[in-house]
Amino acid sequence: MTTPRFLSQYTSLIEGGLRVALAGDSLLYAILRYHVGLEDEHGAPSLAFGKLIRPSLVLFTTEELGGNIEQALPAAIGLELVHNFSLIHDDIQDHDEVRRGRKTVWSLYGIAQAINAGDLMQALAVAQGARAGKEIVAALVEATVAMIEGQGLDLVFEKKKVEEVDVASYLDMIDKKTGALICCAFRMGGLLAGSPTDVVQDLVEMGRDLGRAFQIRDDLLGIWGNGTVTGKPQGSDIRRKKKSLPVSMAFAQACSEDRDFLTEVYSREEIEDEDAERVIALMERANVRQTCEEQVNAHLAQARAQLATIPFPERGRKEMNELIDYLVRRKR
């Protein structure tokens, strides 16, 4: 699968920005450098980054709309630090021991130090955003608040009965948990380029649909993804009792007998591997995977329509379409 060019063209710039932002001498800074992929667990240099989608979008949007990417770098780094702080805490909450094929921070250093590391990373993110100006740090803080609220809702959903989480509630949750930072990337790029208010709003709307498509694809990978590619075992989201879109769709589309089974399984303290496999089979019978794929495609089609209203040059429009194609097909 071809990766969009702009997801690699800014890597060196982002790497340099992260090294500067995380250059402290204490253990917590070493933990943060490990988490983002700058070092391995022994402190040796490493390049084990994630996809860097959010900071790349900040720089790409700024550049394509006529702004200066060097001036935009602190905003991009601030957003990537917010994203990574959320992952440190997310791994604690979900008890995940592996991320990107490496041990998670809490599993290496303990929960207490992982919390401290995440808190430090959030503070450093705000400091980076402040370097880019009041509008930028305000956008970053607003998006951080929404993202944390979304994560809180996700945990609440795990405690709710399966029939209590409908599709509308789910979409509201992911607009915050995932969409807020993607929308923020576009918003900051537009602001840094000095774009008019209506253009910034169009960018945010496009980001919302991209965020929905990204998270729904993530939900599909959490159930049907190849564990050797995603780094998580197939069906992991079912065993964690996450009320993702496939689960809401399954309850809405299944026959009454299958709905009763879902209600019973998701009310248990733990879901065993055998029952997770039965839930996946139920989803297959209810055509859930195809329905969710259609949702991904619908949101990406809306993003394409919004893209047509944004004054990107032809190259920028082509590269955004490459990102949309990538989101349709991504495997991790």
Short mmCIF file of C-alpha atoms in Angstrom, two decimals:
data_model
loop_
_atom_site.label_atom_id
_atom_site.label_comp_id
_atom_site.label_asym_id
_atom_site.label_seq_id
_atom_site.Cartn_x
_atom_site.Cartn_y
_atom_site.Cartn_z
CA MET A 1 0.00 0.00 0.00
CA THR A 2 1.42 3.37 -1.04
CA THR A 3 1.89 5.79 1.87
CA PRO A 4 1.06 9.45 1.10
CA ARG A 5 4.23 11.37 0.29
CA PHE A 6 3.63 14.08 2.85
CA LEU A 7 3.64 11.50 5.67
CA SER A 8 7.34 11.04 5.02
CA GLN A 9 8.45 14.43 3.71
CA TYR A 10 8.22 16.11 7.12
CA THR A 11 9.66 13.23 9.19
CA SER A 12 13.15 14.72 9.63
CA LEU A 13 11.74 18.12 10.60
CA ILE A 14 9.37 16.56 13.14
CA GLU A 15 12.13 14.31 14.51
CA GLY A 16 14.34 17.34 15.10
CA GLY A 17 11.51 19.21 16.80
CA LEU A 18 10.79 16.27 19.09
CA ARG A 19 14.47 15.94 20.04
CA VAL A 20 14.56 19.60 21.08
CA ALA A 21 11.26 19.42 22.97
CA LEU A 22 12.26 16.25 24.86
CA ALA A 23 15.91 17.09 25.55
CA GLY A 24 15.74 16.96 29.37
CA ASP A 25 18.12 14.86 31.49
CA SER A 26 15.74 13.25 33.99
CA LEU A 27 14.28 9.75 33.77
CA LEU A 28 10.91 11.14 32.70
CA TYR A 29 12.43 12.75 29.61
CA ALA A 30 14.12 9.44 28.76
CA ILE A 31 10.75 7.73 29.10
CA LEU A 32 9.18 10.25 26.75
CA ARG A 33 11.94 9.84 24.17
CA TYR A 34 11.39 6.08 24.35
CA HIS A 35 7.64 6.45 23.95
CA VAL A 36 7.74 8.63 20.85
CA GLY A 37 10.38 6.38 19.27
CA LEU A 38 13.53 8.49 19.50
CA GLU A 39 15.30 5.94 21.75
CA ASP A 40 15.01 2.30 22.68
CA GLU A 41 14.45 1.15 26.27
CA HIS A 42 18.22 1.32 26.92
CA GLY A 43 18.51 4.92 25.72
CA ALA A 44 20.17 4.04 22.41
CA PRO A 45 19.09 6.13 19.37
CA SER A 46 16.08 4.71 17.59
CA LEU A 47 13.63 5.64 14.86
CA ALA A 48 10.41 3.91 15.88
CA PHE A 49 7.88 6.64 15.22
CA GLY A 50 4.18 6.20 14.65
CA LYS A 51 2.59 7.51 11.46
CA LEU A 52 3.06 11.19 12.49
CA ILE A 53 -0.21 12.02 10.74
CA ARG A 54 -1.22 14.92 12.99
CA PRO A 55 2.00 16.98 12.94
CA SER A 56 2.42 16.25 9.23
CA LEU A 57 -1.08 17.61 8.60
CA VAL A 58 -0.20 20.83 10.45
CA LEU A 59 2.91 21.37 8.36
CA PHE A 60 1.29 20.26 5.11
CA THR A 61 -1.76 22.50 5.53
CA THR A 62 0.39 25.47 6.53
CA GLU A 63 2.70 25.03 3.55
CA GLU A 64 0.00 24.37 0.94
CA LEU A 65 -1.92 27.48 2.04
CA GLY A 66 1.16 29.68 1.79
CA GLY A 67 2.49 29.67 5.37
CA ASN A 68 5.99 29.06 6.76
CA ILE A 69 6.53 25.51 8.01
CA GLU A 70 9.47 26.47 10.25
CA GLN A 71 7.17 28.84 12.13
CA ALA A 72 4.52 26.12 12.22
CA LEU A 73 6.86 23.47 13.68
CA PRO A 74 6.21 24.26 17.40
CA ALA A 75 2.46 23.87 16.78
CA ALA A 76 3.03 20.56 15.00
CA ILE A 77 5.26 19.28 17.80
CA GLY A 78 2.79 20.42 20.44
CA LEU A 79 0.01 18.46 18.74
CA GLU A 80 2.14 15.33 18.42
CA LEU A 81 3.02 15.56 22.13
CA VAL A 82 -0.66 15.84 23.05
CA HIS A 83 -1.40 12.76 20.96
CA ASN A 84 1.43 10.82 22.58
CA PHE A 85 0.53 11.85 26.11
CA SER A 86 -2.96 10.48 25.44
CA LEU A 87 -1.47 7.18 24.25
CA ILE A 88 0.57 6.76 27.43
CA HIS A 89 -2.55 7.17 29.56
CA ASP A 90 -4.69 5.16 27.12
CA ASP A 91 -2.33 2.18 27.41
CA ILE A 92 -2.65 2.30 31.21
CA GLN A 93 -6.44 2.44 31.05
CA ASP A 94 -6.66 -0.39 28.52
CA HIS A 95 -3.90 -2.49 30.16
CA ASP A 96 -2.12 -2.71 26.79
CA GLU A 97 1.44 -4.01 27.08
CA VAL A 98 2.47 -3.49 23.44
CA ARG A 99 2.30 -0.45 21.16
CA ARG A 100 3.96 -0.22 17.74
CA GLY A 101 5.62 -3.56 18.41
CA ARG A 102 7.35 -2.32 21.59
CA LYS A 103 6.55 -2.49 25.29
CA THR A 104 4.27 0.27 26.52
CA VAL A 105 5.58 2.83 28.99
CA TRP A 106 3.60 1.58 31.98
CA SER A 107 4.64 -2.03 31.36
CA LEU A 108 8.32 -0.98 31.39
CA TYR A 109 8.38 1.71 34.08
CA GLY A 110 5.25 1.11 36.15
CA ILE A 111 1.91 2.88 36.22
CA ALA A 112 2.96 5.70 38.56
CA GLN A 113 5.90 6.82 36.41
CA ALA A 114 3.81 6.41 33.25
CA ILE A 115 1.24 8.82 34.68
CA ASN A 116 4.01 11.27 35.55
CA ALA A 117 5.51 10.93 32.07
CA GLY A 118 2.15 11.54 30.42
CA ASP A 119 1.53 14.60 32.59
CA LEU A 120 4.95 16.01 31.71
CA MET A 121 4.35 15.43 28.02
CA GLN A 122 1.06 17.34 28.17
CA ALA A 123 2.78 20.28 29.88
CA LEU A 124 5.54 20.27 27.26
CA ALA A 125 2.88 20.21 24.54
CA VAL A 126 1.30 23.40 25.88
CA ALA A 127 4.73 25.04 26.08
CA GLN A 128 5.33 24.20 22.42
CA GLY A 129 1.93 25.53 21.42
CA ALA A 130 2.58 28.78 23.30
CA ARG A 131 5.63 29.36 21.10
CA ALA A 132 3.31 29.53 18.09
CA GLY A 133 1.01 32.21 19.52
CA LYS A 134 -2.20 32.69 21.52
CA GLU A 135 -4.58 31.44 18.82
CA ILE A 136 -2.57 28.27 18.38
CA VAL A 137 -2.22 27.40 22.04
CA ALA A 138 -5.94 28.12 22.54
CA ALA A 139 -6.79 25.71 19.69
CA LEU A 140 -4.42 23.10 21.13
CA VAL A 141 -5.89 23.32 24.64
CA GLU A 142 -9.46 23.21 23.31
CA ALA A 143 -8.68 20.09 21.30
CA THR A 144 -6.92 18.49 24.29
CA VAL A 145 -9.97 19.05 26.49
CA ALA A 146 -12.26 17.52 23.85
CA MET A 147 -9.92 14.55 23.36
CA ILE A 148 -9.81 13.82 27.09
CA GLU A 149 -13.60 14.08 27.30
CA GLY A 150 -13.84 11.61 24.43
CA GLN A 151 -11.51 9.18 26.17
CA GLY A 152 -13.66 9.48 29.28
CA LEU A 153 -16.78 8.70 27.27
CA ASP A 154 -15.05 5.67 25.74
CA LEU A 155 -14.40 4.30 29.22
CA VAL A 156 -17.99 5.04 30.28
CA PHE A 157 -19.20 3.10 27.24
CA GLU A 158 -17.20 0.08 28.37
CA LYS A 159 -19.30 -0.02 31.56
CA LYS A 160 -22.62 0.49 29.80
CA LYS A 161 -24.82 -2.31 28.57
CA VAL A 162 -24.23 -3.08 24.92
CA GLU A 163 -27.75 -1.94 23.96
CA GLU A 164 -27.18 1.48 25.58
CA VAL A 165 -24.51 2.65 23.13
CA ASP A 166 -26.14 3.64 19.86
CA VAL A 167 -24.44 4.85 16.69
CA ALA A 168 -25.15 8.56 17.34
CA SER A 169 -23.57 8.38 20.82
CA TYR A 170 -20.60 6.55 19.38
CA LEU A 171 -20.02 9.18 16.67
CA ASP A 172 -20.17 11.97 19.26
CA MET A 173 -17.52 10.14 21.29
CA ILE A 174 -15.10 9.65 18.38
CA ASP A 175 -15.57 13.23 17.20
CA LYS A 176 -13.92 14.11 20.52
CA LYS A 177 -11.54 11.24 21.16
CA THR A 178 -10.08 11.00 17.65
CA GLY A 179 -11.55 13.82 15.60
CA ALA A 180 -10.58 16.67 17.92
CA LEU A 181 -6.83 16.38 17.28
CA ILE A 182 -7.23 15.82 13.53
CA CYS A 183 -9.54 18.85 13.29
CA CYS A 184 -7.00 20.77 15.36
CA ALA A 185 -4.21 19.90 12.91
CA PHE A 186 -6.16 21.45 10.05
CA ARG A 187 -7.31 24.40 12.13
CA MET A 188 -3.79 25.27 13.24
CA GLY A 189 -2.48 24.89 9.70
CA GLY A 190 -5.12 27.30 8.42
CA LEU A 191 -4.48 29.80 11.21
CA LEU A 192 -0.71 29.66 10.75
CA ALA A 193 -1.14 30.33 7.03
CA GLY A 194 -3.37 33.34 7.77
CA SER A 195 -6.37 31.79 5.99
CA PRO A 196 -9.85 33.42 6.16
CA THR A 197 -12.29 32.16 8.79
CA ASP A 198 -14.46 30.32 6.25
CA VAL A 199 -11.46 28.39 4.92
CA VAL A 200 -10.40 27.41 8.44
CA GLN A 201 -13.95 26.19 9.10
CA ASP A 202 -13.94 24.14 5.88
CA LEU A 203 -10.65 22.59 6.96
CA VAL A 204 -12.15 21.66 10.34
CA GLU A 205 -15.20 20.08 8.68
CA MET A 206 -12.94 18.01 6.44
CA GLY A 207 -10.96 16.99 9.51
CA ARG A 208 -14.11 15.81 11.25
CA ASP A 209 -14.96 13.38 8.44
CA LEU A 210 -11.35 12.21 8.20
CA GLY A 211 -11.35 11.64 11.97
CA ARG A 212 -14.50 9.55 11.78
CA ALA A 213 -13.14 7.49 8.91
CA PHE A 214 -9.82 7.02 10.73
CA GLN A 215 -11.46 5.80 13.95
CA ILE A 216 -13.98 3.53 12.26
CA ARG A 217 -11.10 1.96 10.33
CA ASP A 218 -9.32 1.58 13.70
CA ASP A 219 -12.41 -0.16 15.09
CA LEU A 220 -12.41 -2.59 12.19
CA LEU A 221 -8.71 -3.31 12.76
CA GLY A 222 -9.41 -3.86 16.48
CA ILE A 223 -11.64 -6.78 15.52
CA TRP A 224 -10.47 -8.08 12.14
CA GLY A 225 -6.92 -6.72 11.93
CA ASN A 226 -3.91 -8.96 11.42
CA GLY A 227 -2.17 -9.10 14.79
CA THR A 228 1.30 -9.35 13.25
CA VAL A 229 0.63 -6.03 11.48
CA THR A 230 -1.40 -4.12 14.08
CA GLY A 231 0.62 -5.33 17.08
CA LYS A 232 -2.60 -6.41 18.82
CA PRO A 233 -4.32 -9.81 18.69
CA GLN A 234 -7.40 -10.19 16.49
CA GLY A 235 -10.56 -9.44 18.43
CA SER A 236 -8.67 -7.48 21.11
CA ASP A 237 -11.35 -4.78 21.26
CA ILE A 238 -14.02 -7.41 21.91
CA ARG A 239 -12.08 -8.91 24.81
CA ARG A 240 -11.72 -5.37 26.22
CA LYS A 241 -15.49 -4.93 25.82
CA LYS A 242 -15.04 -1.74 23.82
CA LYS A 243 -18.36 -0.45 22.49
CA SER A 244 -16.96 0.38 19.07
CA LEU A 245 -19.04 0.95 15.94
CA PRO A 246 -19.01 -2.73 14.89
CA VAL A 247 -20.55 -3.63 18.27
CA SER A 248 -23.27 -0.97 17.99
CA MET A 249 -23.94 -2.04 14.41
CA ALA A 250 -24.05 -5.70 15.41
CA PHE A 251 -26.69 -5.04 18.06
CA ALA A 252 -28.74 -2.94 15.63
CA GLN A 253 -28.55 -5.43 12.75
CA ALA A 254 -28.52 -8.83 14.48
CA CYS A 255 -31.50 -11.12 14.98
CA SER A 256 -33.11 -11.24 18.43
CA GLU A 257 -31.28 -14.42 19.42
CA ASP A 258 -27.91 -12.89 18.53
CA ARG A 259 -28.78 -9.67 20.36
CA ASP A 260 -29.52 -11.70 23.48
CA PHE A 261 -26.13 -13.38 23.12
CA LEU A 262 -24.35 -10.01 22.77
CA THR A 263 -26.13 -8.67 25.84
CA GLU A 264 -25.14 -11.71 27.87
CA VAL A 265 -21.51 -11.81 26.72
CA TYR A 266 -20.89 -8.09 27.24
CA SER A 267 -22.38 -8.26 30.76
CA ARG A 268 -19.65 -10.68 31.89
CA GLU A 269 -16.63 -9.65 33.92
CA GLU A 270 -14.35 -10.99 31.18
CA ILE A 271 -14.84 -12.19 27.61
CA GLU A 272 -12.92 -15.35 26.82
CA ASP A 273 -11.26 -16.06 23.47
CA GLU A 274 -13.91 -18.61 22.46
CA ASP A 275 -16.75 -16.15 22.98
CA ALA A 276 -14.83 -13.38 21.23
CA GLU A 277 -14.67 -15.67 18.21
CA ARG A 278 -18.44 -16.26 18.47
CA VAL A 279 -19.02 -12.50 18.56
CA ILE A 280 -16.92 -12.08 15.41
CA ALA A 281 -18.94 -14.84 13.72
CA LEU A 282 -22.14 -13.07 14.77
CA MET A 283 -20.86 -9.84 13.25
CA GLU A 284 -20.12 -11.66 10.02
CA ARG A 285 -23.67 -13.02 9.90
CA ALA A 286 -25.07 -9.53 10.48
CA ASN A 287 -22.91 -8.07 7.68
CA VAL A 288 -21.34 -5.64 10.16
CA ARG A 289 -17.92 -5.45 8.53
CA GLN A 290 -19.35 -4.36 5.17
CA THR A 291 -21.66 -1.82 6.83
CA CYS A 292 -18.73 -0.26 8.69
CA GLU A 293 -16.63 -0.21 5.51
CA GLU A 294 -19.48 1.67 3.85
CA GLN A 295 -19.42 4.17 6.72
CA VAL A 296 -15.69 4.72 6.20
CA ASN A 297 -16.23 5.29 2.49
CA ALA A 298 -19.14 7.66 3.10
CA HIS A 299 -17.12 9.87 5.46
CA LEU A 300 -14.16 9.90 3.09
CA ALA A 301 -16.48 10.89 0.24
CA GLN A 302 -17.69 13.81 2.36
CA ALA A 303 -14.07 14.74 3.07
CA ARG A 304 -13.36 14.75 -0.67
CA ALA A 305 -16.33 17.03 -1.26
CA GLN A 306 -15.08 19.41 1.44
CA LEU A 307 -11.57 19.29 -0.04
CA ALA A 308 -12.95 20.74 -3.27
CA THR A 309 -13.84 23.97 -1.41
CA ILE A 310 -10.36 24.50 0.07
CA PRO A 311 -7.86 26.63 -1.90
CA PHE A 312 -5.06 24.09 -2.00
CA PRO A 313 -2.90 24.14 -5.13
CA GLU A 314 -3.26 21.15 -7.44
CA ARG A 315 -0.35 19.32 -5.81
CA GLY A 316 -1.83 19.75 -2.35
CA ARG A 317 -5.24 18.56 -3.50
CA LYS A 318 -3.64 15.47 -5.05
CA GLU A 319 -1.72 14.65 -1.88
CA MET A 320 -4.82 15.06 0.30
CA ASN A 321 -6.61 12.61 -1.99
CA GLU A 322 -3.68 10.23 -1.51
CA LEU A 323 -4.22 10.47 2.26
CA ILE A 324 -7.90 9.66 1.79
CA ASP A 325 -7.00 6.63 -0.34
CA TYR A 326 -4.51 5.56 2.34
CA LEU A 327 -7.16 5.75 5.06
CA VAL A 328 -9.48 3.56 2.98
CA ARG A 329 -6.89 0.77 2.72
CA ARG A 330 -4.66 1.03 5.79
CA LYS A 331 -3.93 -2.17 7.71
CA ARG A 332 -2.62 -0.72 10.99
#
